[in-house]
mmCIF file of C-alpha atoms in Angstrom:
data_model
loop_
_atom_site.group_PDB
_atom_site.id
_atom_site.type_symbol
_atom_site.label_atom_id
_atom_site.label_comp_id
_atom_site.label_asym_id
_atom_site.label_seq_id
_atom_site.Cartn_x
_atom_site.Cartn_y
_atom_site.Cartn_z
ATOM 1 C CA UNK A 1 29.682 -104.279 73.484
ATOM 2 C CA UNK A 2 30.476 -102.340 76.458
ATOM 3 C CA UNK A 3 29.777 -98.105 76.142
ATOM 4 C CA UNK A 4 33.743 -97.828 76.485
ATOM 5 C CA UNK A 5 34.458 -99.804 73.740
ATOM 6 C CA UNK A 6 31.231 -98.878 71.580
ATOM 7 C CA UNK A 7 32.371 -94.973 72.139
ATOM 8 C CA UNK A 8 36.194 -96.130 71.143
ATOM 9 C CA UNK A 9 34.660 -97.684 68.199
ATOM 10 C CA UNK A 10 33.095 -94.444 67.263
ATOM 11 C CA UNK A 11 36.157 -92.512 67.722
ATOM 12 C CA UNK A 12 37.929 -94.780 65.649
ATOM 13 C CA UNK A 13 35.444 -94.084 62.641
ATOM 14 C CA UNK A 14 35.440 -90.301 63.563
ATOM 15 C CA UNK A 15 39.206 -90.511 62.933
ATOM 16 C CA UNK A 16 39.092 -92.805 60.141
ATOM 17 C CA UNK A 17 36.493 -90.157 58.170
ATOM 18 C CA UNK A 18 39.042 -87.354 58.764
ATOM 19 C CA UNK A 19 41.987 -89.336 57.186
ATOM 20 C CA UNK A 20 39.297 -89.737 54.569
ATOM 21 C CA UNK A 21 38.552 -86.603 53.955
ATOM 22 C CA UNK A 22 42.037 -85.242 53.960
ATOM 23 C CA UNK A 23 42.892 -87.575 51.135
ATOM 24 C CA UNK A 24 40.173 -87.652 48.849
ATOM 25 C CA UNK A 25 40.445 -86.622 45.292
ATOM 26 C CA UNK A 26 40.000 -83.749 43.831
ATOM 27 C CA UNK A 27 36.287 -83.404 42.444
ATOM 28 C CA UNK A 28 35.116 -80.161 40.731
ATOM 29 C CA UNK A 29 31.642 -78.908 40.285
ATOM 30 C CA UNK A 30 30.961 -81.139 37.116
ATOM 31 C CA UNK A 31 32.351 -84.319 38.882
ATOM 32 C CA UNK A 32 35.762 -84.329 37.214
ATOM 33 C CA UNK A 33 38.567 -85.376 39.023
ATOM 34 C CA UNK A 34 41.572 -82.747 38.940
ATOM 35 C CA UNK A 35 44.630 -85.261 38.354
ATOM 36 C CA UNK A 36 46.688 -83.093 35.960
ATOM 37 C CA UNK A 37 48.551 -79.789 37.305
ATOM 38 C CA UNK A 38 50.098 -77.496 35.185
ATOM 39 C CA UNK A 39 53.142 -75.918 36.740
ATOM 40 C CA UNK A 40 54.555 -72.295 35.085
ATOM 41 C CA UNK A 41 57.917 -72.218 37.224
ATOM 42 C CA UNK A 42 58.763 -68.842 35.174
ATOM 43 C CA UNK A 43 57.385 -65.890 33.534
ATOM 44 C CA UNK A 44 61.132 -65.736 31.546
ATOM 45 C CA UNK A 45 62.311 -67.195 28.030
ATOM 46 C CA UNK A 46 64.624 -66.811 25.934
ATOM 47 C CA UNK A 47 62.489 -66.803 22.297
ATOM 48 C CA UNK A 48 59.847 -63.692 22.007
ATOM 49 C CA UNK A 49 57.256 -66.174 19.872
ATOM 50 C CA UNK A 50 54.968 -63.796 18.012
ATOM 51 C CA UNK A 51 51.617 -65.418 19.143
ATOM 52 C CA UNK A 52 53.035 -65.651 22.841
ATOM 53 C CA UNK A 53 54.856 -62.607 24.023
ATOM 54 C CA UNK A 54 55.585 -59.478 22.870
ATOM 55 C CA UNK A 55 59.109 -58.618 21.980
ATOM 56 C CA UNK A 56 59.386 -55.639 24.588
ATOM 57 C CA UNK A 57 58.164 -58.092 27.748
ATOM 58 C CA UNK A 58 57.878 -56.870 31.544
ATOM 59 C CA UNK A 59 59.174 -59.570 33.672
ATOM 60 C CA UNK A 60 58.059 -59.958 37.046
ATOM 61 C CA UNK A 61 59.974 -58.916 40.362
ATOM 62 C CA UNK A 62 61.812 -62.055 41.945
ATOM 63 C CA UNK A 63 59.461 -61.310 44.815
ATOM 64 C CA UNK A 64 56.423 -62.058 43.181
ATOM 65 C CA UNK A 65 57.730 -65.308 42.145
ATOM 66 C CA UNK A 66 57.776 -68.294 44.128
ATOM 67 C CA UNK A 67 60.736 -69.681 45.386
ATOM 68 C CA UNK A 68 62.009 -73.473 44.114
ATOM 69 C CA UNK A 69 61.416 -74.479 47.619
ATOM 70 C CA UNK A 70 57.608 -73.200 47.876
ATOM 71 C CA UNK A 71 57.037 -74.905 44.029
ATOM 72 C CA UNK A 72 58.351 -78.261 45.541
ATOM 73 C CA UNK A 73 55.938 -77.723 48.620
ATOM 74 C CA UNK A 74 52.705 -76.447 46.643
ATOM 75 C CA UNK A 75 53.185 -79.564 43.848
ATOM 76 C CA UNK A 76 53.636 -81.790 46.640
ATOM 77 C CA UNK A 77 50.402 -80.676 48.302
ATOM 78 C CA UNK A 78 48.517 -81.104 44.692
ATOM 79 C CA UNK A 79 50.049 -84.748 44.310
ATOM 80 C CA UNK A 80 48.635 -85.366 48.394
ATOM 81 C CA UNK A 81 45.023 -84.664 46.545
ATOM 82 C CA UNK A 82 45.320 -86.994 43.888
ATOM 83 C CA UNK A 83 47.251 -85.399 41.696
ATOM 84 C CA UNK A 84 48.896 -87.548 39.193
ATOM 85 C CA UNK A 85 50.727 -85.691 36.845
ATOM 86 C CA UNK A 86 52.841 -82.814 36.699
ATOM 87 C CA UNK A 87 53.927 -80.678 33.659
ATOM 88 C CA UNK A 88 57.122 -78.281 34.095
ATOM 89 C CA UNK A 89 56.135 -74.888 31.777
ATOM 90 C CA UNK A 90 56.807 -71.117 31.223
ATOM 91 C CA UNK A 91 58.299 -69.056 30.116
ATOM 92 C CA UNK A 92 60.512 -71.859 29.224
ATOM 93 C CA UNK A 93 61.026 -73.939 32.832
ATOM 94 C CA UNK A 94 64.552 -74.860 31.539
ATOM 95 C CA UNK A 95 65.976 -71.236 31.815
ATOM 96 C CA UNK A 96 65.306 -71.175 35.595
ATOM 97 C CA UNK A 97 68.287 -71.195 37.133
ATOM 98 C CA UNK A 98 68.918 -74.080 39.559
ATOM 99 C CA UNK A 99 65.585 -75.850 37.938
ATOM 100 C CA UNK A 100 67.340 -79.487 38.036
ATOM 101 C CA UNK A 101 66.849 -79.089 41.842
ATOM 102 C CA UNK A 102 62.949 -78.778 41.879
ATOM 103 C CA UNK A 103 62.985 -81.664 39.136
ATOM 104 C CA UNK A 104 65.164 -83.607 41.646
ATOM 105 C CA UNK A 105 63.076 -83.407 44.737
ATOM 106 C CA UNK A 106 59.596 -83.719 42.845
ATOM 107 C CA UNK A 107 61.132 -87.213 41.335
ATOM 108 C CA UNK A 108 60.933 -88.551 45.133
ATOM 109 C CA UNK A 109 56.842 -88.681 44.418
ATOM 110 C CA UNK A 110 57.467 -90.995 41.179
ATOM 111 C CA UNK A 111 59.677 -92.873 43.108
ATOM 112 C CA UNK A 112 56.822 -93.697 46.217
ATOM 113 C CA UNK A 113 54.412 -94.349 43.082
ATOM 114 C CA UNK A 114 52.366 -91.299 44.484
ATOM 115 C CA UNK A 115 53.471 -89.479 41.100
ATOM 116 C CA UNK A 116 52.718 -91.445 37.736
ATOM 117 C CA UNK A 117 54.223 -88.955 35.436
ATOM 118 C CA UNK A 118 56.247 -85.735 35.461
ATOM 119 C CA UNK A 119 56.902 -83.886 32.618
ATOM 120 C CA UNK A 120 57.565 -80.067 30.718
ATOM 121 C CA UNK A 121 57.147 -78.409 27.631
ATOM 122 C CA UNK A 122 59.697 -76.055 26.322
ATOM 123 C CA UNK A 123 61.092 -74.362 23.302
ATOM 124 C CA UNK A 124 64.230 -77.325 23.451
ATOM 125 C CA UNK A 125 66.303 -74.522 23.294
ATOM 126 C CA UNK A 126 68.191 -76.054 26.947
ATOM 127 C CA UNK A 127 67.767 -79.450 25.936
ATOM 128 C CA UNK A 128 71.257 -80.210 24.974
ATOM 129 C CA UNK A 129 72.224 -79.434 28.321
ATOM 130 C CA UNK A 130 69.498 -80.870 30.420
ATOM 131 C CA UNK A 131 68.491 -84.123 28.574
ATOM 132 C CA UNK A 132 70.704 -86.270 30.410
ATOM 133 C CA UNK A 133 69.421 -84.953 33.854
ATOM 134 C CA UNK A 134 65.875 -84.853 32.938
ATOM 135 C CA UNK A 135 66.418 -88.756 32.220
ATOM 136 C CA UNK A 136 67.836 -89.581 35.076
ATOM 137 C CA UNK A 137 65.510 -87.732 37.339
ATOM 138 C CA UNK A 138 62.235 -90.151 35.975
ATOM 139 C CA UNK A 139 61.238 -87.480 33.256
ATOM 140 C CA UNK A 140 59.600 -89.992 30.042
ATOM 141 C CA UNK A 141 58.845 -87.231 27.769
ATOM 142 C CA UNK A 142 58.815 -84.014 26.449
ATOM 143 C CA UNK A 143 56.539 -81.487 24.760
ATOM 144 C CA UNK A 144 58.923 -79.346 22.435
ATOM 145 C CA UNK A 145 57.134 -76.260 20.863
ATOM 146 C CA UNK A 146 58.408 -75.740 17.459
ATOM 147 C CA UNK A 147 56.272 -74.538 14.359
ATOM 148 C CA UNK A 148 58.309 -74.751 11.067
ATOM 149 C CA UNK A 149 61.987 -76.416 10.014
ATOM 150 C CA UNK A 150 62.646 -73.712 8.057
ATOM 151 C CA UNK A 151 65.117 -71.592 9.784
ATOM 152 C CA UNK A 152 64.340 -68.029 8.267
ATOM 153 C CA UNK A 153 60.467 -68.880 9.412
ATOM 154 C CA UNK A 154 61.656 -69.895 12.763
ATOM 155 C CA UNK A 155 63.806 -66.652 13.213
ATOM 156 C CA UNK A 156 60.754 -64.875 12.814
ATOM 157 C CA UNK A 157 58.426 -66.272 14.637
ATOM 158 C CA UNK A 158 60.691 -67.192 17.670
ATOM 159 C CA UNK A 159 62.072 -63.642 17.003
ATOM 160 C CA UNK A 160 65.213 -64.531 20.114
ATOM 161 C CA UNK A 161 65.632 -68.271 18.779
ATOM 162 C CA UNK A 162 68.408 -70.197 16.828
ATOM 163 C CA UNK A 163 66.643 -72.915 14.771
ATOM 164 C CA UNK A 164 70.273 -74.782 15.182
ATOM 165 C CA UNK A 165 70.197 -75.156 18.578
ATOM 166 C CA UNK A 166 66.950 -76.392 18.791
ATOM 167 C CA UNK A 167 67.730 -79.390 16.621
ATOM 168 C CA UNK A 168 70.499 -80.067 18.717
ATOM 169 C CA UNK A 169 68.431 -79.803 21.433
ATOM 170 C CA UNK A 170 65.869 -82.224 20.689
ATOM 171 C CA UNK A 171 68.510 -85.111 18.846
ATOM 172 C CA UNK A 172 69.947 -84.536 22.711
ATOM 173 C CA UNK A 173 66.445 -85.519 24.568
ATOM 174 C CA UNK A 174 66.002 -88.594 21.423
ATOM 175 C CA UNK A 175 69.656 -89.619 22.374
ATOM 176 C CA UNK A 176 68.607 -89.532 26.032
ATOM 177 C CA UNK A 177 65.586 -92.150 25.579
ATOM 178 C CA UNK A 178 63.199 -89.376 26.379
ATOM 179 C CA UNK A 179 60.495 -89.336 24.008
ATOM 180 C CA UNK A 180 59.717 -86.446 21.850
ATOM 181 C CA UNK A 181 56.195 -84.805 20.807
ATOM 182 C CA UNK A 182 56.434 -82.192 18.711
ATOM 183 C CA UNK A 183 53.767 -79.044 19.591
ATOM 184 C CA UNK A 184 53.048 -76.837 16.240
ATOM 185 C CA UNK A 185 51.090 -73.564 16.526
ATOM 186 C CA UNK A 186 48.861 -73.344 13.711
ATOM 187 C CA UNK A 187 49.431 -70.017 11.826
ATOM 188 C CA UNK A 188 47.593 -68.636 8.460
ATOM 189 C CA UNK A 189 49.958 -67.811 6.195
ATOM 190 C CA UNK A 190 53.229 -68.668 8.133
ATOM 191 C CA UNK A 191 53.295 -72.224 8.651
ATOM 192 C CA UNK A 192 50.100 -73.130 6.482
ATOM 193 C CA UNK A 193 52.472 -74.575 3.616
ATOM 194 C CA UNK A 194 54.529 -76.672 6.231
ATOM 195 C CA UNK A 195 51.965 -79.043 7.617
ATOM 196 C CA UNK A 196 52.967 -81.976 5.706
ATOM 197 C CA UNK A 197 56.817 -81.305 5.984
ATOM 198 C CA UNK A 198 56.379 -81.564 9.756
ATOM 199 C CA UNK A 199 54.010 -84.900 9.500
ATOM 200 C CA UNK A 200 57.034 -86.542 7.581
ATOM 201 C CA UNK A 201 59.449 -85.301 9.596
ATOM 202 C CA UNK A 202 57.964 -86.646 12.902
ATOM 203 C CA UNK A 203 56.999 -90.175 11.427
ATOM 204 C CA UNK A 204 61.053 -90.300 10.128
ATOM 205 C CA UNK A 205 61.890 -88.886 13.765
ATOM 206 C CA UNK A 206 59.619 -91.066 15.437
ATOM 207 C CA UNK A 207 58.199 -88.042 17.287
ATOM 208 C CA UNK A 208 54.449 -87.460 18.207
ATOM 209 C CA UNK A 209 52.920 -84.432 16.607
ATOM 210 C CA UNK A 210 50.318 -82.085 17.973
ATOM 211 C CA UNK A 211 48.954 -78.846 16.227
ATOM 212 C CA UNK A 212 47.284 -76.514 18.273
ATOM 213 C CA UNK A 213 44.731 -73.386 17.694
ATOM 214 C CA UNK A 214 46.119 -70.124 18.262
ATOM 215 C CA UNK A 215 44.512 -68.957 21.304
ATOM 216 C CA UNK A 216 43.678 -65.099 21.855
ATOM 217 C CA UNK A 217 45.509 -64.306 24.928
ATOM 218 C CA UNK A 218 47.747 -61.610 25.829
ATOM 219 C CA UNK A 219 49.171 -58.328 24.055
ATOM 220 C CA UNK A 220 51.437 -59.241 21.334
ATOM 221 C CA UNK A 221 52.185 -56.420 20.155
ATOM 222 C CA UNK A 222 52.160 -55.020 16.125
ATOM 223 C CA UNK A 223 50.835 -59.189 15.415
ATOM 224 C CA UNK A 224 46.894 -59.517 15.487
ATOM 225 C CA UNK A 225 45.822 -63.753 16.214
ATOM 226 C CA UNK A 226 42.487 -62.723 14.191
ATOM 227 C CA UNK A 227 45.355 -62.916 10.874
ATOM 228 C CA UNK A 228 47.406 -65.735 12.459
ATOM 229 C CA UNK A 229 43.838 -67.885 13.259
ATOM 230 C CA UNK A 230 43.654 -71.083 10.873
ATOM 231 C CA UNK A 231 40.874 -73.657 12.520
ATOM 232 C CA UNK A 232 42.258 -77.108 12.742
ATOM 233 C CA UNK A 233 39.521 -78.522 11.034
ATOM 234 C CA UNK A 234 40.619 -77.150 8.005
ATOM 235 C CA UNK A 235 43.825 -78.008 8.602
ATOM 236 C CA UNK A 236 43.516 -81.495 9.123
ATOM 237 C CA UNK A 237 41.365 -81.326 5.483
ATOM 238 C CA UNK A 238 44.806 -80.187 4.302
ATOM 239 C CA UNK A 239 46.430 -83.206 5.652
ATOM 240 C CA UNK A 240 44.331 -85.970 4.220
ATOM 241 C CA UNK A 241 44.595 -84.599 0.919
ATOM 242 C CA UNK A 242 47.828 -86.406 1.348
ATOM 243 C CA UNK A 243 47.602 -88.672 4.607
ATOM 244 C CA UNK A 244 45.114 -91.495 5.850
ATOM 245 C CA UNK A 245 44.359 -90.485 9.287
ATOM 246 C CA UNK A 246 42.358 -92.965 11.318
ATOM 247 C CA UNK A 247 41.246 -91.693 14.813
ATOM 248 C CA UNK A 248 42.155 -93.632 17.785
ATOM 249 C CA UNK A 249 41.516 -93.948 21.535
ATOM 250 C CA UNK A 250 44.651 -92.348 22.969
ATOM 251 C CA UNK A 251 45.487 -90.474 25.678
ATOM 252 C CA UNK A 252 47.897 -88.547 27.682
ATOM 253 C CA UNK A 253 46.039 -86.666 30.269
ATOM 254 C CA UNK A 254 45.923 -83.587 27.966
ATOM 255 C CA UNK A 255 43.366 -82.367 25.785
ATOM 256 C CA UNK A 256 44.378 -83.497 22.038
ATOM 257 C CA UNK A 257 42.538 -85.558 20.440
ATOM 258 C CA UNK A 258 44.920 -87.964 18.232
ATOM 259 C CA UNK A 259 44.791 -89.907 14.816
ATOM 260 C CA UNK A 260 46.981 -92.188 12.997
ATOM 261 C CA UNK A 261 49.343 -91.490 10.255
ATOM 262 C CA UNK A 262 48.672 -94.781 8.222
ATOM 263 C CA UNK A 263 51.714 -93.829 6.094
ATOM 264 C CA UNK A 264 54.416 -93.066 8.485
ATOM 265 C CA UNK A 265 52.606 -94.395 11.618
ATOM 266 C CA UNK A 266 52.897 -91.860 13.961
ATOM 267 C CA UNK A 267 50.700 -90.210 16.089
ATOM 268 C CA UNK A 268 48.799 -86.680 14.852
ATOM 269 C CA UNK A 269 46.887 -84.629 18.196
ATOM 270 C CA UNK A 270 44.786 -81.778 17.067
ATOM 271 C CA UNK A 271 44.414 -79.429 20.387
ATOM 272 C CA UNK A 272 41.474 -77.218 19.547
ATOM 273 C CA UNK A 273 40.305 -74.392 22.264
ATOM 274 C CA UNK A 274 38.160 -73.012 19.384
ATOM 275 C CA UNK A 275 36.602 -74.799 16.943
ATOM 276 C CA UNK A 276 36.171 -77.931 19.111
ATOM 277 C CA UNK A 277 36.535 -76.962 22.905
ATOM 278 C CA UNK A 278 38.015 -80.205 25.230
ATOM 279 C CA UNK A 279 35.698 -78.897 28.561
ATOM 280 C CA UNK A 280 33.888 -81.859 28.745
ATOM 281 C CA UNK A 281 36.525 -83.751 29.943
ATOM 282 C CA UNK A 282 39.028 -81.328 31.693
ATOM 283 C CA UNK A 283 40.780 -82.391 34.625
ATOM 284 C CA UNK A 284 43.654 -79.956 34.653
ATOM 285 C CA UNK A 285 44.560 -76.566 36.381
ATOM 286 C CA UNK A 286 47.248 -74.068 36.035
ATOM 287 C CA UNK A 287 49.691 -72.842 38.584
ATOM 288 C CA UNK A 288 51.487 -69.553 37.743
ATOM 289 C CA UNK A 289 55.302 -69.034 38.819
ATOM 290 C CA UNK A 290 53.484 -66.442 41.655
ATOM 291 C CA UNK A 291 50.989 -69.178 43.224
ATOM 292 C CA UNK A 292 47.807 -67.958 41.591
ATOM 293 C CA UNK A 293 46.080 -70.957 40.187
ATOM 294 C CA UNK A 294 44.142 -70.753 37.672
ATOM 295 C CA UNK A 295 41.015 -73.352 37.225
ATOM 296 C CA UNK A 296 40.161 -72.969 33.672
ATOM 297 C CA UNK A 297 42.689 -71.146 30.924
ATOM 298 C CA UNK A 298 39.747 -69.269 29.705
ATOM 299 C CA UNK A 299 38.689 -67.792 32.436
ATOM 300 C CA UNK A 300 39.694 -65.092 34.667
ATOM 301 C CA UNK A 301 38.618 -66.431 38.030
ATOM 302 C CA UNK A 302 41.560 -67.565 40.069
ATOM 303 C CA UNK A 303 42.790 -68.551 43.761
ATOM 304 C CA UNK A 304 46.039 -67.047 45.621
ATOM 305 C CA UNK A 305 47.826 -69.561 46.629
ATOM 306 C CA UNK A 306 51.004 -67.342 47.701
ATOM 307 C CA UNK A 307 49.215 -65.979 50.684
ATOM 308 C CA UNK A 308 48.311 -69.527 52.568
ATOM 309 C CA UNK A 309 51.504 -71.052 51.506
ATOM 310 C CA UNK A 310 54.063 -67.855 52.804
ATOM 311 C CA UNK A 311 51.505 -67.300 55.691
ATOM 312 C CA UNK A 312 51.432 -70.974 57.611
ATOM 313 C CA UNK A 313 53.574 -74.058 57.137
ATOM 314 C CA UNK A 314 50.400 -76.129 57.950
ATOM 315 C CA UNK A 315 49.969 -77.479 54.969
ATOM 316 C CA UNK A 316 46.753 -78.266 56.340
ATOM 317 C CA UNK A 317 45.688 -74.556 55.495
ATOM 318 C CA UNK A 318 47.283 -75.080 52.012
ATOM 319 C CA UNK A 319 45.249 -77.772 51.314
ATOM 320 C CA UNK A 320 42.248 -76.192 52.209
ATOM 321 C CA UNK A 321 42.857 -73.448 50.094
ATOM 322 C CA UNK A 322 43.097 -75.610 46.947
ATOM 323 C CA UNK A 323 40.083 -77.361 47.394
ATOM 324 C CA UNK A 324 38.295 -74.289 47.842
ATOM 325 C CA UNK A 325 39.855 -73.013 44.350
ATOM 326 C CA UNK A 326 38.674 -76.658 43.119
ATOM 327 C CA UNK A 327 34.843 -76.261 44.161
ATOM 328 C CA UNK A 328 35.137 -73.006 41.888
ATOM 329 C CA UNK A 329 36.172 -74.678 38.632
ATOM 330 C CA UNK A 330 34.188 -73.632 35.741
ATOM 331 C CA UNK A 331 32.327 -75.780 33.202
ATOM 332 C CA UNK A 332 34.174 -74.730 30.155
ATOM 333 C CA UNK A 333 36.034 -71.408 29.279
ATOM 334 C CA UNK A 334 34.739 -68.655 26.612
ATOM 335 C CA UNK A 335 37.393 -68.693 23.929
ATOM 336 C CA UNK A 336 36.297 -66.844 20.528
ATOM 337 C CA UNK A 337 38.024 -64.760 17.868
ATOM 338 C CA UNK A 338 35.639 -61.607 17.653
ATOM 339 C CA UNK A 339 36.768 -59.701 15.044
ATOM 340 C CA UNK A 340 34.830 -56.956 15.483
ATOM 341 C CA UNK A 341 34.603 -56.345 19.444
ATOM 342 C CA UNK A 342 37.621 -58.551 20.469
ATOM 343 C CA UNK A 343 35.191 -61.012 22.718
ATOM 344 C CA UNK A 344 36.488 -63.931 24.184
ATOM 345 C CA UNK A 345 39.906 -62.506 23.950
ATOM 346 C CA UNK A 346 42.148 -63.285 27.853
ATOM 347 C CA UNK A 347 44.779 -60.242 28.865
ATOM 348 C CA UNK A 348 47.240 -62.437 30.318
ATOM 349 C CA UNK A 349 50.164 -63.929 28.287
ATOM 350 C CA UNK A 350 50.660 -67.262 27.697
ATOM 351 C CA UNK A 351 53.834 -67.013 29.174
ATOM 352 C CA UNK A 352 52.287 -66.198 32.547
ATOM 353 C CA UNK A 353 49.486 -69.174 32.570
ATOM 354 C CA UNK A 354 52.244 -71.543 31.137
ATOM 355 C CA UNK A 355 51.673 -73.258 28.064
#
């Protein structure tokens, strides 16, 4: 081989290792890839939920907040690293105005097969108007947070919400062929006598169910989560008093872990930040509405993103800046309920991190 072609060769490989580079995963720390990004396109909703916000909420300036167009840009850089999956929160994502656009122009990466899934979570209160859409756009599924079916109950914990609406809301996403799981907050002495009201109601729906810890983050106001704490593990003793659960080896890219309901054969998750943390396995971050991601939800370390992406439309730069975030991803997060000294307890709302 000749030095020309020997040195073309080279530069061939030299150019080859930079396309490489550019689109390799993901990898924190600890190995994990980072497939899963968590999206808050809001601060705003329209429920106060008493173990999310408090009723008397600061919003932030539209300033802060990044525009539909920079969301579309920043989710697309995350799914150019390996990023699979995308979840819409909040706030609620659905009272954003103009959201259908961002859900419209992130559907191009399901459509090139870049994307697998892209998804949201919110209260369902928007559902009946957005089901349709959602369907048509490539959305599968939705998380709905809702954490009793009695309506007096749900007043008071969603302090803003209309119980009504959210029923319509949901039959409206089941009508549309997306599929429903149903999130529950677990809450000591609020929805403690509900559990297996919800588990039959699910299995008639045919929705997945999840229940999830109440996690200590954020001002709430007069509420306290050290009353509202109930550890799953004694709730799910509650449930087979009266169910057969049977774990199984299911999945979808979040951190339940999921059993069957041998008597109405649905699905049962049990999210627990507490009693059983899911850090082993974590390959998800959080992206506020403002562009600071957020590697772990327990933790306070975080990267602007704002600044590279308003700075430099090389999203070269961008890209850069997330993998630097990425190479600072924690092992696991701190959460504990400290009754005494308030450890382990996060300042920011739920609503900011997205839930």
């Amino acid at each position: 081989m000749t030095e020309t072609a020997a040195a073309g060769q080279r530069g061939d490989r030299g150019n080859l290792d930079k396309v490489n580079a550019a689109i390799a995963p993901l990898i924190d720390p600890f190995q994990r890839q980072i497939s899963y990004l968590r999206v808050s396109v809001t601060d705003r909703c329209d429920f106060r939920c008493v173990y999310c916000m408090s009723e008397d909420m600061t919003f932030l300036p539209k300033r802060e907040v990044l525009s539909l167009e920079e969301l579309d840009r920043l989710c697309s850089a995350f799914v150019g690293l390996g990023v699979r999956k995308l979840r819409m929160t909040g706030g609620d994502p659905l009272v954003r105005r103009d959201i259908m656009w961002l859900f419209r122009r992130l559907s191009r990466h399901l459509d090139s097969g870049a994307l697998e899934e892209l998804t949201l979570t919110t209260n369902g209160s928007q559902l009946g108007r957005f089901s349709q859409d959602l369907a048509a756009m490539g959305v599968k599924r939705v998380n709905v947070s809702i954490d009793t079916l009695d309506p007096d109950k749900f007043a008071a914990i969603t302090r803003w919400g209309r119980f009504e609406q959210v029923m319509e809301g949901i039959a409206a996403a089941k009508a549309a062929g997306l599929a429903v799981k149903i999130n529950a907050v677990a809450l000591k002495g609020v929805n403690d006598d509900e559990v297996h009201k919800l588990v039959q109601w699910c299995g008639d729906e045919g929705f997945d169910l999840t229940f999830i810890e109440v996690m200590p983050m954020g001002d709430i106001g007069g509420e306290t989560r050290l009353d509202q704490y109930w550890p799953l593990s004694m709730l799910r003793g509650e449930l087979e008093s009266r169910w057969t659960l049977e774990d199984i080896d299911y999945k979808t890219g979040g951190p339940a872990r999921y059993a069957r309901c041998r008597e109405t054969g649905g699905r049962i998750g049990f999210i627990t930040p507490l009693t059983h943390n899911f850090c082993e396995s974590c390959n998800r971050v959080r992206l506020t509405c403002t562009g600071t991601l957020y590697m772990c939800l327990g933790q306070e370390d975080a990267a602007d993103l704002r600044a590279p992406l308003r700075d430099s439309d090389d999203d070269a730069v961008l890209e850069a800046a997330i993998r630097d975030a990425i190479s600072r991803k924690p092992k696991g997060h701190d959460f504990i309920i400290d009754r005494r000294r308030q450890q382990g307890v996060s300042s920011r709302h739920m609503s900011v991190t997205g839930g």
